[in-house]
mmCIF file of C-alpha atoms and ligand atoms in Angstrom:
data_model
loop_
_atom_site.group_PDB
_atom_site.id
_atom_site.type_symbol
_atom_site.label_atom_id
_atom_site.label_comp_id
_atom_site.label_asym_id
_atom_site.label_seq_id
_atom_site.Cartn_x
_atom_site.Cartn_y
_atom_site.Cartn_z
ATOM 1 C CA MET A 637 0.000 0.000 0.000
ATOM 2 C CA MET A 638 2.925 2.301 0.659
ATOM 3 C CA LYS A 639 4.915 3.984 -2.082
ATOM 4 C CA ARG A 640 8.598 4.257 -1.320
ATOM 5 C CA GLU A 641 10.437 6.898 -3.261
ATOM 6 C CA GLN A 642 13.680 5.727 -4.819
ATOM 7 C CA GLN A 643 16.533 7.831 -3.565
ATOM 8 C CA PRO A 644 19.632 8.707 -5.553
ATOM 9 C CA ARG A 645 22.251 7.835 -2.981
ATOM 10 C CA GLU A 646 21.313 6.037 0.170
ATOM 11 C CA SER A 647 23.305 5.144 3.197
ATOM 12 C CA GLU A 648 22.541 1.828 4.848
ATOM 13 C CA ALA A 649 19.343 1.469 6.902
ATOM 14 C CA VAL A 650 19.724 1.880 10.639
ATOM 15 C CA SER A 651 18.892 -1.459 12.145
ATOM 16 C CA ILE A 652 16.637 -1.461 15.162
ATOM 17 C CA GLN A 653 16.714 -4.258 17.689
ATOM 18 C CA TRP A 654 13.248 -5.294 18.758
ATOM 19 C CA PHE A 655 12.528 -7.613 21.617
ATOM 20 C CA PRO A 656 9.362 -9.551 20.993
ATOM 21 C CA GLY A 657 9.374 -10.829 24.587
ATOM 22 C CA HIS A 658 5.725 -10.236 25.324
ATOM 23 C CA MET A 659 4.274 -11.428 22.036
ATOM 24 C CA THR A 660 2.962 -14.751 23.277
ATOM 25 C CA ARG A 661 1.579 -13.170 26.413
ATOM 26 C CA THR A 662 -0.187 -10.426 24.475
ATOM 27 C CA LYS A 663 -1.678 -12.979 22.066
ATOM 28 C CA ARG A 664 -3.064 -14.986 24.974
ATOM 29 C CA GLN A 665 -4.504 -11.905 26.678
ATOM 30 C CA MET A 666 -6.024 -10.662 23.428
ATOM 31 C CA GLU A 667 -7.719 -13.995 22.848
ATOM 32 C CA LYS A 668 -9.396 -13.716 26.238
ATOM 33 C CA CYS A 669 -10.368 -10.057 25.996
ATOM 34 C CA ILE A 670 -11.600 -9.941 22.436
ATOM 35 C CA ARG A 671 -14.687 -11.902 23.459
ATOM 36 C CA LEU A 672 -15.641 -9.120 25.864
ATOM 37 C CA VAL A 673 -15.851 -6.339 23.285
ATOM 38 C CA ASP A 674 -18.044 -5.428 20.319
ATOM 39 C CA ALA A 675 -15.432 -3.568 18.281
ATOM 40 C CA VAL A 676 -11.763 -2.655 18.122
ATOM 41 C CA ALA A 677 -10.391 0.895 17.836
ATOM 42 C CA GLU A 678 -6.949 0.766 16.279
ATOM 43 C CA ILE A 679 -4.746 3.813 16.774
ATOM 44 C CA VAL A 680 -2.096 4.505 14.154
ATOM 45 C CA ASP A 681 0.435 7.328 13.903
ATOM 46 C CA ALA A 682 -0.706 9.525 11.000
ATOM 47 C CA ARG A 683 2.928 10.304 10.111
ATOM 48 C CA VAL A 684 3.784 6.620 9.620
ATOM 49 C CA PRO A 685 0.442 4.866 9.063
ATOM 50 C CA VAL A 686 2.058 1.659 7.780
ATOM 51 C CA SER A 687 4.883 1.237 10.260
ATOM 52 C CA SER A 688 2.746 2.028 13.299
ATOM 53 C CA ARG A 689 0.447 -0.945 12.769
ATOM 54 C CA ASN A 690 0.639 -4.421 14.185
ATOM 55 C CA PRO A 691 1.099 -6.894 11.333
ATOM 56 C CA VAL A 692 -1.301 -9.511 12.661
ATOM 57 C CA LEU A 693 -3.926 -7.365 14.345
ATOM 58 C CA HIS A 694 -6.729 -8.658 12.174
ATOM 59 C CA LYS A 695 -5.933 -12.205 13.237
ATOM 60 C CA LEU A 696 -5.464 -11.239 16.872
ATOM 61 C CA THR A 697 -8.813 -9.489 16.982
ATOM 62 C CA GLN A 698 -10.526 -12.333 15.182
ATOM 63 C CA GLY A 699 -12.233 -10.194 12.588
ATOM 64 C CA LYS A 700 -14.104 -7.958 15.091
ATOM 65 C CA PRO A 701 -15.525 -4.777 13.545
ATOM 66 C CA ARG A 702 -12.727 -2.226 13.530
ATOM 67 C CA VAL A 703 -12.271 1.522 13.281
ATOM 68 C CA ILE A 704 -9.012 3.382 12.760
ATOM 69 C CA LEU A 705 -7.954 6.545 14.556
ATOM 70 C CA MET A 706 -5.177 8.401 12.759
ATOM 71 C CA ASN A 707 -3.574 10.013 15.771
ATOM 72 C CA LYS A 708 -0.942 12.774 15.915
ATOM 73 C CA SER A 709 -2.662 14.206 12.855
ATOM 74 C CA ASP A 710 -1.572 17.643 14.116
ATOM 75 C CA MET A 711 1.963 16.674 13.022
ATOM 76 C CA ALA A 712 1.071 14.866 9.787
ATOM 77 C CA ASP A 713 0.571 16.283 6.302
ATOM 78 C CA PRO A 714 -3.201 17.048 6.142
ATOM 79 C CA GLU A 715 -3.449 16.135 2.440
ATOM 80 C CA GLU A 716 -1.862 12.748 3.060
ATOM 81 C CA THR A 717 -4.092 12.117 6.067
ATOM 82 C CA LYS A 718 -7.120 12.809 3.876
ATOM 83 C CA ARG A 719 -5.857 10.263 1.343
ATOM 84 C CA TRP A 720 -5.291 7.659 4.012
ATOM 85 C CA LEU A 721 -8.783 8.170 5.421
ATOM 86 C CA GLN A 722 -10.258 7.588 1.960
ATOM 87 C CA CYS A 723 -8.058 4.541 1.526
ATOM 88 C CA TYR A 724 -9.195 2.969 4.839
ATOM 89 C CA ARG A 725 -12.831 3.671 3.991
ATOM 90 C CA ALA A 726 -12.415 2.132 0.547
ATOM 91 C CA GLN A 727 -11.135 -0.984 2.311
ATOM 92 C CA GLY A 728 -14.228 -1.031 4.520
ATOM 93 C CA THR A 729 -12.712 0.346 7.722
ATOM 94 C CA PRO A 730 -14.157 3.689 8.837
ATOM 95 C CA ALA A 731 -11.454 6.049 10.071
ATOM 96 C CA ILE A 732 -11.019 9.558 11.465
ATOM 97 C CA ALA A 733 -8.094 11.878 12.072
ATOM 98 C CA VAL A 734 -7.524 12.834 15.690
ATOM 99 C CA ASP A 735 -5.117 14.669 17.931
ATOM 100 C CA CYS A 736 -5.260 13.001 21.309
ATOM 101 C CA ARG A 737 -3.051 15.637 22.896
ATOM 102 C CA SER A 738 -5.502 18.481 22.295
ATOM 103 C CA GLY A 739 -8.561 16.271 21.862
ATOM 104 C CA ARG A 740 -9.245 17.543 18.332
ATOM 105 C CA GLY A 741 -11.377 15.152 16.311
ATOM 106 C CA LEU A 742 -12.391 12.994 19.255
ATOM 107 C CA ASN A 743 -16.045 14.084 19.032
ATOM 108 C CA GLY A 744 -16.179 11.794 16.041
ATOM 109 C CA PHE A 745 -15.117 8.706 17.984
ATOM 110 C CA ILE A 746 -18.457 7.444 19.336
ATOM 111 C CA PRO A 747 -20.321 8.145 16.049
ATOM 112 C CA LEU A 748 -17.556 6.243 14.202
ATOM 113 C CA VAL A 749 -17.955 3.178 16.410
ATOM 114 C CA ARG A 750 -21.737 3.384 16.075
ATOM 115 C CA GLU A 751 -21.300 3.507 12.315
ATOM 116 C CA VAL A 752 -19.233 0.331 12.181
ATOM 117 C CA LEU A 753 -21.698 -1.410 14.522
ATOM 118 C CA ARG A 754 -24.808 -0.067 12.793
ATOM 119 C CA ASP A 755 -26.189 -3.481 11.797
ATOM 120 C CA ARG A 756 -25.433 -5.014 15.164
ATOM 121 C CA ILE A 757 -27.044 -2.151 17.058
ATOM 122 C CA ALA A 758 -30.154 -2.528 14.848
ATOM 123 C CA ALA A 759 -30.199 -6.280 15.582
ATOM 124 C CA TRP A 760 -29.863 -5.688 19.346
ATOM 125 C CA GLU A 761 -32.706 -3.193 19.236
ATOM 126 C CA GLN A 762 -34.904 -5.674 17.416
ATOM 127 C CA LYS A 763 -34.264 -8.108 20.232
ATOM 128 C CA GLY A 764 -35.315 -5.455 22.723
ATOM 129 C CA MET A 765 -31.787 -4.554 23.824
ATOM 130 C CA VAL A 766 -32.196 -0.815 23.345
ATOM 131 C CA GLY A 767 -29.268 1.153 24.737
ATOM 132 C CA ARG A 768 -27.126 -1.944 25.256
ATOM 133 C CA THR A 769 -23.637 -0.937 26.425
ATOM 134 C CA ILE A 770 -21.089 -0.801 23.610
ATOM 135 C CA ARG A 771 -17.639 -2.095 24.528
ATOM 136 C CA VAL A 772 -14.567 -1.212 22.519
ATOM 137 C CA MET A 773 -10.977 -2.353 22.868
ATOM 138 C CA VAL A 774 -8.320 0.298 22.194
ATOM 139 C CA VAL A 775 -5.257 -1.155 20.515
ATOM 140 C CA GLY A 776 -2.008 0.303 19.228
ATOM 141 C CA ILE A 777 1.738 -0.113 19.385
ATOM 142 C CA PRO A 778 3.635 1.627 22.229
ATOM 143 C CA ASN A 779 3.716 5.442 22.089
ATOM 144 C CA VAL A 780 0.998 5.766 19.489
ATOM 145 C CA GLY A 781 -1.249 7.593 21.953
ATOM 146 C CA LYS A 782 -3.479 5.034 23.706
ATOM 147 C CA SER A 783 -3.174 6.608 27.165
ATOM 148 C CA SER A 784 -3.695 10.073 25.714
ATOM 149 C CA LEU A 785 -6.868 8.886 23.978
ATOM 150 C CA ILE A 786 -8.268 7.288 27.109
ATOM 151 C CA ASN A 787 -7.336 10.327 29.208
ATOM 152 C CA LYS A 788 -9.087 12.685 26.833
ATOM 153 C CA LEU A 789 -12.171 10.541 26.358
ATOM 154 C CA CYS A 790 -12.814 9.847 29.998
ATOM 155 C CA ARG A 791 -11.494 13.110 31.392
ATOM 156 C CA GLY A 792 -8.838 12.131 33.883
ATOM 157 C CA GLY A 793 -8.464 8.557 32.707
ATOM 158 C CA LYS A 794 -9.819 7.039 35.877
ATOM 159 C CA ALA A 795 -10.261 3.300 35.470
ATOM 160 C CA ASP A 796 -13.736 2.083 36.185
ATOM 161 C CA VAL A 797 -13.042 -1.288 37.753
ATOM 162 C CA ALA A 798 -16.415 -2.912 37.688
ATOM 163 C CA ASP A 799 -17.091 -6.172 39.441
ATOM 164 C CA ARG A 800 -17.836 -8.296 36.445
ATOM 165 C CA PRO A 801 -16.343 -11.262 34.631
ATOM 166 C CA GLY A 802 -13.206 -10.571 32.639
ATOM 167 C CA VAL A 803 -12.044 -7.663 34.787
ATOM 168 C CA THR A 804 -8.516 -8.089 36.071
ATOM 169 C CA ARG A 805 -5.768 -5.718 37.090
ATOM 170 C CA GLU A 806 -4.212 -5.895 33.642
ATOM 171 C CA ASN A 807 -7.467 -5.370 31.900
ATOM 172 C CA ARG A 808 -8.943 -1.982 32.690
ATOM 173 C CA TRP A 809 -12.335 -0.660 31.635
ATOM 174 C CA PHE A 810 -13.114 3.028 31.246
ATOM 175 C CA THR A 811 -16.575 4.523 30.946
ATOM 176 C CA ILE A 812 -16.553 7.300 28.362
ATOM 177 C CA GLY A 813 -20.206 8.115 28.156
ATOM 178 C CA LYS A 814 -23.575 6.587 28.893
ATOM 179 C CA GLY A 815 -23.559 3.049 27.567
ATOM 180 C CA PHE A 816 -20.050 3.233 26.168
ATOM 181 C CA GLU A 817 -16.961 1.535 27.596
ATOM 182 C CA LEU A 818 -13.333 1.261 26.562
ATOM 183 C CA LEU A 819 -10.939 -1.554 27.344
ATOM 184 C CA ASP A 820 -7.242 -0.690 27.379
ATOM 185 C CA THR A 821 -5.006 -2.965 25.256
ATOM 186 C CA PRO A 822 -4.176 -6.106 27.158
ATOM 187 C CA GLY A 823 -0.399 -6.482 26.774
ATOM 188 C CA VAL A 824 2.096 -4.777 24.514
ATOM 189 C CA LEU A 825 1.168 -4.740 20.845
ATOM 190 C CA TRP A 826 4.275 -5.058 18.673
ATOM 191 C CA PRO A 827 4.977 -3.452 15.304
ATOM 192 C CA LYS A 828 6.296 -5.349 12.272
ATOM 193 C CA PHE A 829 9.787 -5.337 13.702
ATOM 194 C CA GLU A 830 11.294 -7.737 11.166
ATOM 195 C CA ASP A 831 11.074 -5.001 8.513
ATOM 196 C CA PRO A 832 14.073 -2.632 8.898
ATOM 197 C CA ILE A 833 12.184 0.285 7.326
ATOM 198 C CA VAL A 834 9.455 -0.072 9.928
ATOM 199 C CA GLY A 835 11.978 0.043 12.770
ATOM 200 C CA GLU A 836 13.654 3.036 11.236
ATOM 201 C CA HIS A 837 10.445 4.980 10.667
ATOM 202 C CA LEU A 838 9.360 4.362 14.238
ATOM 203 C CA ALA A 839 12.764 5.529 15.424
ATOM 204 C CA PHE A 840 12.365 8.737 13.366
ATOM 205 C CA THR A 841 9.141 9.505 15.209
ATOM 206 C CA GLY A 842 10.691 8.769 18.597
ATOM 207 C CA ALA A 843 8.549 5.681 19.204
ATOM 208 C CA VAL A 844 11.813 3.747 19.578
ATOM 209 C CA LYS A 845 14.063 5.081 22.311
ATOM 210 C CA ASP A 846 17.111 6.996 21.075
ATOM 211 C CA GLU A 847 19.327 5.065 23.498
ATOM 212 C CA VAL A 848 19.012 1.993 21.275
ATOM 213 C CA VAL A 849 19.961 3.698 18.022
ATOM 214 C CA ASP A 850 22.868 5.640 16.583
ATOM 215 C CA THR A 851 21.204 9.047 16.446
ATOM 216 C CA GLU A 852 23.643 10.514 13.948
ATOM 217 C CA ARG A 853 22.972 7.782 11.432
ATOM 218 C CA LEU A 854 19.292 7.995 12.201
ATOM 219 C CA ALA A 855 19.262 11.726 11.419
ATOM 220 C CA CYS A 856 21.138 11.053 8.153
ATOM 221 C CA ARG A 857 18.556 8.475 7.159
ATOM 222 C CA LEU A 858 15.733 10.821 8.110
ATOM 223 C CA LEU A 859 17.184 13.538 5.876
ATOM 224 C CA GLU A 860 17.486 11.041 3.017
ATOM 225 C CA ALA A 861 13.822 10.138 3.504
ATOM 226 C CA LEU A 862 12.713 13.775 3.741
ATOM 227 C CA VAL A 863 14.538 15.193 0.729
ATOM 228 C CA PRO A 864 12.497 13.426 -1.979
ATOM 229 C CA LEU A 865 9.211 13.946 -0.107
ATOM 230 C CA TYR A 866 9.494 17.444 1.384
ATOM 231 C CA PRO A 867 12.489 19.167 -0.253
ATOM 232 C CA GLN A 868 11.084 22.639 0.345
ATOM 233 C CA ALA A 869 10.678 22.079 4.087
ATOM 234 C CA VAL A 870 14.292 20.891 4.341
ATOM 235 C CA CYS A 871 15.622 23.817 2.289
ATOM 236 C CA GLU A 872 13.664 26.437 4.206
ATOM 237 C CA ARG A 873 14.361 25.115 7.670
ATOM 238 C CA TYR A 874 18.076 24.549 7.143
ATOM 239 C CA ARG A 875 18.779 27.329 4.645
ATOM 240 C CA LEU A 876 19.975 25.027 1.910
ATOM 241 C CA GLU A 877 19.772 25.727 -1.810
ATOM 242 C CA PRO A 878 17.410 23.342 -3.638
ATOM 243 C CA SER A 879 20.207 22.542 -6.091
ATOM 244 C CA PHE A 880 22.433 21.497 -3.167
ATOM 245 C CA LEU A 881 20.046 18.668 -2.180
ATOM 246 C CA ALA A 882 20.452 16.731 -5.415
ATOM 247 C CA GLU A 883 22.411 13.509 -5.078
ATOM 248 C CA LYS A 884 23.470 14.265 -1.522
ATOM 249 C CA ARG A 885 23.902 11.587 1.112
ATOM 250 C CA GLY A 886 22.512 12.128 4.599
ATOM 251 C CA ASP A 887 25.938 12.734 6.141
ATOM 252 C CA GLU A 888 26.654 15.476 3.605
ATOM 253 C CA LEU A 889 23.307 17.098 4.374
ATOM 254 C CA LEU A 890 23.927 16.858 8.107
ATOM 255 C CA GLU A 891 27.343 18.519 7.750
ATOM 256 C CA ALA A 892 25.796 21.363 5.762
ATOM 257 C CA ILE A 893 23.066 21.812 8.372
ATOM 258 C CA GLY A 894 25.607 21.873 11.210
ATOM 259 C CA LYS A 895 27.664 24.412 9.318
ATOM 260 C CA ASN A 896 24.686 26.660 8.567
ATOM 261 C CA ARG A 897 23.648 26.540 12.196
ATOM 262 C CA GLY A 898 27.145 27.405 13.372
ATOM 263 C CA MET A 899 27.483 24.137 15.272
ATOM 264 C CA LEU A 900 31.251 24.058 15.412
ATOM 265 C CA MET A 901 33.707 22.442 17.782
ATOM 266 C CA ALA A 902 37.342 23.289 18.473
ATOM 267 C CA GLY A 903 39.316 23.610 15.269
ATOM 268 C CA GLY A 904 36.207 24.460 13.273
ATOM 269 C CA VAL A 905 35.023 20.829 13.104
ATOM 270 C CA ILE A 906 31.275 20.592 12.540
ATOM 271 C CA ASN A 907 29.412 19.113 15.502
ATOM 272 C CA THR A 908 27.276 16.618 13.602
ATOM 273 C CA GLU A 909 26.023 15.089 16.839
ATOM 274 C CA ARG A 910 24.334 18.374 17.752
ATOM 275 C CA ALA A 911 23.058 18.785 14.204
ATOM 276 C CA ALA A 912 21.565 15.272 14.351
ATOM 277 C CA ALA A 913 19.820 16.011 17.643
ATOM 278 C CA ALA A 914 18.399 19.220 16.149
ATOM 279 C CA VAL A 915 17.100 17.478 13.006
ATOM 280 C CA LEU A 916 15.424 14.676 14.960
ATOM 281 C CA ASP A 917 13.940 17.069 17.495
ATOM 282 C CA GLU A 918 12.616 19.432 14.832
ATOM 283 C CA PHE A 919 11.016 16.577 12.893
ATOM 284 C CA ARG A 920 9.440 15.084 16.031
ATOM 285 C CA SER A 921 8.025 18.396 17.180
ATOM 286 C CA ALA A 922 6.757 19.235 13.662
ATOM 287 C CA ARG A 923 8.897 22.396 13.554
ATOM 288 C CA LEU A 924 10.072 21.028 10.218
ATOM 289 C CA GLY A 925 6.439 21.104 9.136
ATOM 290 C CA ARG A 926 3.566 18.640 9.028
ATOM 291 C CA ILE A 927 5.090 15.562 7.465
ATOM 292 C CA THR A 928 3.854 12.120 6.482
ATOM 293 C CA LEU A 929 6.587 9.644 5.617
ATOM 294 C CA GLU A 930 4.341 6.877 4.299
ATOM 295 C CA LYS A 931 1.952 7.691 1.510
ATOM 296 C CA ALA A 932 -1.312 6.062 0.604
ATOM 297 C CA GLU A 933 -1.462 4.838 -2.954
ATOM 298 C CA GLY A 934 -3.912 6.211 -5.465
HETATM 299 P P1 LIG B 1767 0.769 5.088 24.524
HETATM 300 O O1 LIG B 1767 -0.173 5.092 25.686
HETATM 301 O O2 LIG B 1767 0.161 4.487 23.301
HETATM 302 O O3 LIG B 1767 2.108 4.488 24.825
HETATM 303 O O4 LIG B 1767 1.058 6.615 24.118
HETATM 304 P P2 LIG B 1767 0.868 7.949 24.972
HETATM 305 O O5 LIG B 1767 -0.570 8.303 25.092
HETATM 306 O O6 LIG B 1767 1.656 7.835 26.237
HETATM 307 O O7 LIG B 1767 1.545 9.024 23.992
HETATM 308 C C1 LIG B 1767 2.920 8.987 23.660
HETATM 309 C C2 LIG B 1767 3.417 10.412 23.394
HETATM 310 O O8 LIG B 1767 2.727 10.935 22.263
HETATM 311 C C3 LIG B 1767 3.146 11.404 24.534
HETATM 312 O O9 LIG B 1767 4.198 12.349 24.499
HETATM 313 C C4 LIG B 1767 1.861 12.081 24.107
HETATM 314 O O10 LIG B 1767 1.700 13.357 24.669
HETATM 315 C C5 LIG B 1767 2.111 12.186 22.616
HETATM 316 N N1 LIG B 1767 0.842 12.256 21.854
HETATM 317 C C6 LIG B 1767 -0.222 11.414 21.927
HETATM 318 N N2 LIG B 1767 -1.159 11.782 21.057
HETATM 319 C C7 LIG B 1767 -0.686 12.876 20.404
HETATM 320 C C8 LIG B 1767 -1.214 13.698 19.344
HETATM 321 O O11 LIG B 1767 -2.303 13.488 18.797
HETATM 322 N N3 LIG B 1767 -0.425 14.730 18.945
HETATM 323 C C9 LIG B 1767 0.795 14.978 19.481
HETATM 324 N N4 LIG B 1767 1.489 16.023 19.007
HETATM 325 N N5 LIG B 1767 1.323 14.216 20.462
HETATM 326 C C10 LIG B 1767 0.583 13.185 20.918
HETATM 327 P P3 LIG B 1767 5.337 12.371 25.561
HETATM 328 O O12 LIG B 1767 6.411 13.213 25.021
HETATM 329 O O13 LIG B 1767 5.691 10.963 25.946
HETATM 330 O O14 LIG B 1767 4.692 13.008 26.777
HETATM 331 P P4 LIG B 1767 4.202 14.541 26.938
HETATM 332 O O15 LIG B 1767 5.045 15.373 26.008
HETATM 333 O O16 LIG B 1767 2.765 14.583 26.574
HETATM 334 O O17 LIG B 1767 4.462 14.782 28.367
#
């Protein structure tokens, strides 16, 4: 589904070490919990909608009706987000763009779930179950914004530990409105860590801790990814001539950025470590602009 731009000169991908330790445990917990809910709300990072998904979610959630929340949409390219939303809909999964930090877009959450459960709700009502509580499981890989979503939707994020079957310490229910309950993801949902591009894209966004990666190489790779997609943003932010970008490797770009920013060490050597930290920080805080690294096709 994702188009990857061919780049003129690429340095090697930064490899990310993932530890799938909890996979089996999460699978087991999911199997138990999925029976307790009517639908699944999958949160993805709108900047990396492919890499921020779990590769086997459909299987794990046993085909339950699903909606997608494109979170962090405040930092993603609005045009690309629009395309992704159309793409999800075309595939039969209703989706909305949200910003769980400010709460923008979250008014659409309950209507979205009702939409995907429309037939079921009609069937319940026919059986006399009018106003039956709707239960939704919130799923997403670490750092995608699950806690922020729950906090915003239930104002304060206080767990509502009801005395009912299926409620354990690891499995918390939140009431977000009359007749509407959320279940936090049981376990840690993993991304598709065997794909190096996925690991790298998640590292760009900060979803993978910087302690486990070489940040200088990561910043070089990020620049190589940004140049073909958002050349203007790179030129404007780092005062580079458009003609300079052509055929440049990430390390050459990083040197130029460090130089332009006056990041020099003793002897006039460019401090590329500082330049790398600046590039990563400015991408992650959207000071480089609203950027989507993975495009929807079509
Ligand atoms: P998780 O439960 O899925 O692990 O994710 P969590 O909600 O903890 O969110 C991870 C980080 O992403 C947090 O930042 C959170 O504020 C930020 N975040 C979540 N949703 C959005 C969004 O829609 N837009 C933006 N811009 N950021 C979002 P943090 O740096 O870890 O904490 P803090 O800066 O909020 O203190």
